XYZ file of C-alpha atoms in Angstrom:
303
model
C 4.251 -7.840 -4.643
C 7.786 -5.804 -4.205
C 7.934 -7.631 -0.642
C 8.277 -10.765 -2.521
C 10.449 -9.907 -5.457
C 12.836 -8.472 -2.847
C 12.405 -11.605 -1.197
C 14.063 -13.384 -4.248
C 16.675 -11.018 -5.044
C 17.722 -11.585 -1.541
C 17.945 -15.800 -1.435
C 19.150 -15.437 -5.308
C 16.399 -16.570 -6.893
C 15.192 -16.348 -10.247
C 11.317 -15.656 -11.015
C 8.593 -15.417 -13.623
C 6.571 -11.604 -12.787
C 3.016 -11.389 -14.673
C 1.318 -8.526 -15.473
C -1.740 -7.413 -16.428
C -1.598 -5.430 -19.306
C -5.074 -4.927 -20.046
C -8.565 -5.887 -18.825
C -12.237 -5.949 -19.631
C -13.954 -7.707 -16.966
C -12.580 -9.898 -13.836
C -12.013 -8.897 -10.523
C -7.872 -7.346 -10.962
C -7.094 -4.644 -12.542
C -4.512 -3.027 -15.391
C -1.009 -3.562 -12.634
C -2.193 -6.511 -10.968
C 0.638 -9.213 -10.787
C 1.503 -12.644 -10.019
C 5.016 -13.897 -8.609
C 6.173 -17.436 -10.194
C 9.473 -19.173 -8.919
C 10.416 -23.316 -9.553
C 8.140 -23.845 -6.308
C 5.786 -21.326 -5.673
C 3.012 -18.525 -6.537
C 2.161 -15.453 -4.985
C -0.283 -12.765 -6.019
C -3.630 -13.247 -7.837
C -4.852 -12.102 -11.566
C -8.388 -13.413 -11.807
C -11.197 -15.265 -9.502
C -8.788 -18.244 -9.351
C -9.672 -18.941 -13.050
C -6.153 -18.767 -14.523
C -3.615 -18.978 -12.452
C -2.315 -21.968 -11.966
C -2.210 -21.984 -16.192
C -0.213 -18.978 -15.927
C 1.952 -20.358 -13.030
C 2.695 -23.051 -15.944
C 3.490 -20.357 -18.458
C 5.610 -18.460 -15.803
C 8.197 -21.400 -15.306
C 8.624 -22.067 -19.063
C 9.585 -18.486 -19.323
C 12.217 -19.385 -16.231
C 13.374 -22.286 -18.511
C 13.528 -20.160 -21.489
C 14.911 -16.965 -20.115
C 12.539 -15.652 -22.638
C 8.971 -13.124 -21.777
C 5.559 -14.536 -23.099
C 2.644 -12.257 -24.021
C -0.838 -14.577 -22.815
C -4.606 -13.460 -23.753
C -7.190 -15.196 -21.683
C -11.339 -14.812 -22.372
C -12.746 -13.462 -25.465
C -9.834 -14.024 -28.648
C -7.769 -16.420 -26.492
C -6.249 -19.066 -28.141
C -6.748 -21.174 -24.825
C -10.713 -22.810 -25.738
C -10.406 -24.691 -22.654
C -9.499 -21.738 -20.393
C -12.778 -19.473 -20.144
C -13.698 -16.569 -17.618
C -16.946 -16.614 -16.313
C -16.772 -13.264 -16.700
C -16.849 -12.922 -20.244
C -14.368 -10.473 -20.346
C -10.692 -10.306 -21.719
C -7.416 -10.149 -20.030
C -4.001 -9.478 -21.870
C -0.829 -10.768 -19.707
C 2.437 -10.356 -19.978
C 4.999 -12.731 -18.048
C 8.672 -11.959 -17.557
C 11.542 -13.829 -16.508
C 13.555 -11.489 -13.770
C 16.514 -12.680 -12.382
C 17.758 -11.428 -8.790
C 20.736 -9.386 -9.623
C 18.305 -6.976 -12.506
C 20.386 -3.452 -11.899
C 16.103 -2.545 -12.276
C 15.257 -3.928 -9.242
C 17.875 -2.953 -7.116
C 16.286 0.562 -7.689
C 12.803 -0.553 -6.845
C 14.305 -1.230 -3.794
C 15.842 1.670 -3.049
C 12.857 3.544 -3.936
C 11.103 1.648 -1.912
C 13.886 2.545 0.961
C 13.123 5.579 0.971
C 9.268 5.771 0.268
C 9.621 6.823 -3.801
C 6.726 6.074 -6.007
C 8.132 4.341 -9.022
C 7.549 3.258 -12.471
C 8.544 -0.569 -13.430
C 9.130 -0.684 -17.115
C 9.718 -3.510 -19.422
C 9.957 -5.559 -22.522
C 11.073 -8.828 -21.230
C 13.811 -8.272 -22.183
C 15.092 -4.924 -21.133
C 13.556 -3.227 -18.190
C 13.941 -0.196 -15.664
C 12.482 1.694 -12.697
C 12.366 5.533 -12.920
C 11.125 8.107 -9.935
C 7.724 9.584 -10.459
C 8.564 13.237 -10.666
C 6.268 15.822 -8.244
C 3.486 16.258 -11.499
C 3.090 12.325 -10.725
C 4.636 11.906 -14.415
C 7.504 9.598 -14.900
C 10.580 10.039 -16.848
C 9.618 8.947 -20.297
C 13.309 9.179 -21.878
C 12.762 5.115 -21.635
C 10.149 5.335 -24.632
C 7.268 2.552 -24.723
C 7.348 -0.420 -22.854
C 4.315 -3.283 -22.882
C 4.433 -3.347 -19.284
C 4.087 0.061 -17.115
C 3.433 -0.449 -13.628
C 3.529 2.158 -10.923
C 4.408 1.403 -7.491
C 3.281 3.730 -4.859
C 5.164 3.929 -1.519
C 3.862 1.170 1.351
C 0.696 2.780 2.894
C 1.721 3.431 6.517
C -0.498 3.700 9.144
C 0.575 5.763 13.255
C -1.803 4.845 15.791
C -1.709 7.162 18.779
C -3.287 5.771 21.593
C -3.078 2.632 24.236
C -6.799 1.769 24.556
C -8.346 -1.202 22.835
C -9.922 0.428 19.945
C -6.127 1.630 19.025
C -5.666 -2.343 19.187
C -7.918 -2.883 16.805
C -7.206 -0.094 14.706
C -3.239 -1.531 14.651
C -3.878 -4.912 14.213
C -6.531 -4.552 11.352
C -3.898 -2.123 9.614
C -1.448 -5.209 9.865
C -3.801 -7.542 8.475
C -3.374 -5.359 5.686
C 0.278 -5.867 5.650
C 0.665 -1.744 6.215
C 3.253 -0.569 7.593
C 1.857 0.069 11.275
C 3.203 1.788 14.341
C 1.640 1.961 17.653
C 2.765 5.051 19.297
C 1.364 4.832 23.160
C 3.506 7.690 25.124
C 1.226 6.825 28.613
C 0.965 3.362 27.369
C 2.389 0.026 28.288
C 5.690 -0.687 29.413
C 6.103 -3.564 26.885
C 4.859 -3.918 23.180
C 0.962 -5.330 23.154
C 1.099 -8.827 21.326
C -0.512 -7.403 17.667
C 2.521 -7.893 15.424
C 3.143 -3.515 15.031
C 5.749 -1.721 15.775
C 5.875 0.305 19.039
C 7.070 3.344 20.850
C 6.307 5.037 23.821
C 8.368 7.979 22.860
C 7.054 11.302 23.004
C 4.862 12.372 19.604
C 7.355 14.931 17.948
C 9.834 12.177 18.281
C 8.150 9.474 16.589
C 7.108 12.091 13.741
C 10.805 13.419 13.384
C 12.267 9.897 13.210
C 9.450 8.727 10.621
C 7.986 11.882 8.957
C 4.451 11.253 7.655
C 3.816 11.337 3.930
C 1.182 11.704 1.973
C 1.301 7.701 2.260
C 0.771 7.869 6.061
C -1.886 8.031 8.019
C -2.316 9.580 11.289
C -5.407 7.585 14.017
C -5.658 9.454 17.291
C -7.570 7.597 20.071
C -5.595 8.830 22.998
C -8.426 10.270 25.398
C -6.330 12.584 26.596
C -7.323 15.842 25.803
C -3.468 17.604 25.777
C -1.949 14.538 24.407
C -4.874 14.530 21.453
C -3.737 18.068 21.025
C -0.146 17.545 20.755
C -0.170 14.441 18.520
C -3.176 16.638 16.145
C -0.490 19.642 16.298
C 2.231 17.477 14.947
C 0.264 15.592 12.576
C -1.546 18.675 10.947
C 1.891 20.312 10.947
C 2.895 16.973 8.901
C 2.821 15.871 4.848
C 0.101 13.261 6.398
C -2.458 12.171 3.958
C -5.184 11.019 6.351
C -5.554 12.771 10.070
C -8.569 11.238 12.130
C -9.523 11.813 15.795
C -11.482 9.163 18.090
C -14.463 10.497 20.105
C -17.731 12.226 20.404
C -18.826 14.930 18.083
C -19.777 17.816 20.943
C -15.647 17.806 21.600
C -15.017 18.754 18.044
C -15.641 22.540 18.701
C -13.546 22.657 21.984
C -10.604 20.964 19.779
C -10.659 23.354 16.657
C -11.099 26.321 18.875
C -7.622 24.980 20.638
C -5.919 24.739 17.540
C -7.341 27.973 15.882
C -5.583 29.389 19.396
C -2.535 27.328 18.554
C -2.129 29.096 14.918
C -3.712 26.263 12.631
C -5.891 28.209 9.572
C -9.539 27.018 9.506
C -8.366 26.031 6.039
C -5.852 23.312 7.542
C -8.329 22.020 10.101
C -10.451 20.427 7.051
C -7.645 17.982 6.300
C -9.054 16.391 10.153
C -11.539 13.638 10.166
C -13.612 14.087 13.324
C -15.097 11.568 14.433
C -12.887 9.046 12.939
C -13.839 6.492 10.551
C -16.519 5.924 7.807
C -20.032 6.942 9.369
C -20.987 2.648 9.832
C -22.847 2.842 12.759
C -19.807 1.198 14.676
C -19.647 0.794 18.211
C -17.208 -1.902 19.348
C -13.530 -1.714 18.710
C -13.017 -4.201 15.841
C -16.420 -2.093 14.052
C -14.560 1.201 14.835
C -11.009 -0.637 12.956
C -13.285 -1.692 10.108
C -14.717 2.381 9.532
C -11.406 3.875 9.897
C -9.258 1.704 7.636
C -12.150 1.884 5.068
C -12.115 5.827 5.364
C -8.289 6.137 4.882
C -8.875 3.492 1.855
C -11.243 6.022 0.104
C -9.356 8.780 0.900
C -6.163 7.041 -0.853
C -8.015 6.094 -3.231
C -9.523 9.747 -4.389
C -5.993 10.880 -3.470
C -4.530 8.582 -6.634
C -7.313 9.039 -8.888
């Protein structure tokens, strides 16, 4: 969603931001928002149930510069408006307009890769840094709406073959942040919509350190350049390292590294083979396990 509100902030527009503020039932949860301007929606709250009625809700509170606190399912005043779910969801909508001195510092947090807290009556509302205990500032006191937002989950593909293709392009599909780092690769960027570099591996890393936000796909075949990108990305903050090919090269690998000064303790953070154990041969398969393995290892990783 933060691509979007920048979006407005930047063409001075005004828009409606709902959140969910609590849920029993329906696909979104707690966080999940929907963008309202005069014209358009982006985002989604429910199974398609509710949203154009809260699109309708959103642009009254544009015309009334004033928030609105919704209920939809069980206690709703809305009869006509009914999950299928038979659950509940509480929704608070906003009116933000494009010059908030609280969104200019969601940007810059986002700038710089800060996870952030979005707070806000409706009236008043800020954005504080998450602190290293993953706490935020609470000086603010209670706000209805809370909503963290964790740094853009970027994704390095080192490699030039066409399962690092795949593993790119399904990354983008994703709207991550990917790179395509191919230092034998082609002379000019492969048609996939990622950034790309064929600059040596310590250089992409030391103009982009990884994060715990970042993660690290190594399909290079190449058994000196798999050892210097691992090296650098082991030496990194990364929060997912994976390796492409067979298992009976694991042993030579760790053994190099071992020799290279890595603990055995720091070689656990390396998923080898890559990807989510799917059965996957062709590229696109081999995309589909990786980006669901760095996915659940987010996920545990926030929880």
């Amino acid at each position: 969603m933060r691509p979007r509100m920048f979006e407005c902030a930047a063409i001075d527009t005004p828009f409606a931001l709902a959140t969910i503020t609590a849920a029993r039932g329906g696909p979104r949860p707690v966080g999940a928002q929907l963008l309202v301007t005069d014209t358009h929606m982006f985002g989604y709250l429910s199974g398609g149930c509710i949203e154009a009625d809260v699109a309708l809700h959103g642009r009254a509170v544009l015309t009334e510069r004033r928030p609105r606190a919704l209920v939809y399912g069980d206690g709703s005043p809305f009869i006509d408006m009914r999950l299928p779910c038979g659950g509940r969801l509480d929704i608070f909508v906003e009116p933000v307009l494009p010059n908030d001195p609280a969104l200019a510092k969601l940007s810059g947090y986002a700038a710089v890769r800060a996870a952030a807290i979005w707070r806000s009556d409706g009236v008043r509302r800020a954005c504080v840094a998450v602190n290293e205990s993953g706490l935020a500032d609470t000086s603010f006191g209670h706000w209805p709406v809370e909503r963290r937002f964790d740094p853009r989950q970027r994704l390095v593909v080192i490699g030039s073959d066409a399962y690092a293709l795949a593993i790119a392009a399904c990354g983008r599909q994703l709207d991550w942040d990917v790179t395509l780092a191919s230092p034998l690769g082609f002379e000019t960027a492969p048609p996939i919509g990622v950034g790309y570099t064929r600059a040596a591996i310590a250089t992409v890393f030391e103009a982009a350190p990884p994060d715990k936000h970042t993660a690290v796909a190594i399909t290079t075949h190449d058994d000196d350049l798999d050892h210097d990108a691992l090296s650098a990305a082991l030496r990194s903050h990364a929060g997912y390292i994976g390796i492409l090919g067979a298992q009976r090269r694991l042993p030579s690998r760790l053994a190099r590294l071992e020799m290279a000064g890595f603990a055995p303790s720091s070689l656990e953070r390396l998923h080898a083979p890559i990807g989510m154990n799917l059965g996957a041969r062709s590229p696109r398969e081999v995309a589909i396990a990786v980006i669901a393995e760095v996915i659940s290892e987010a996920n545990r990783g926030s929880a």
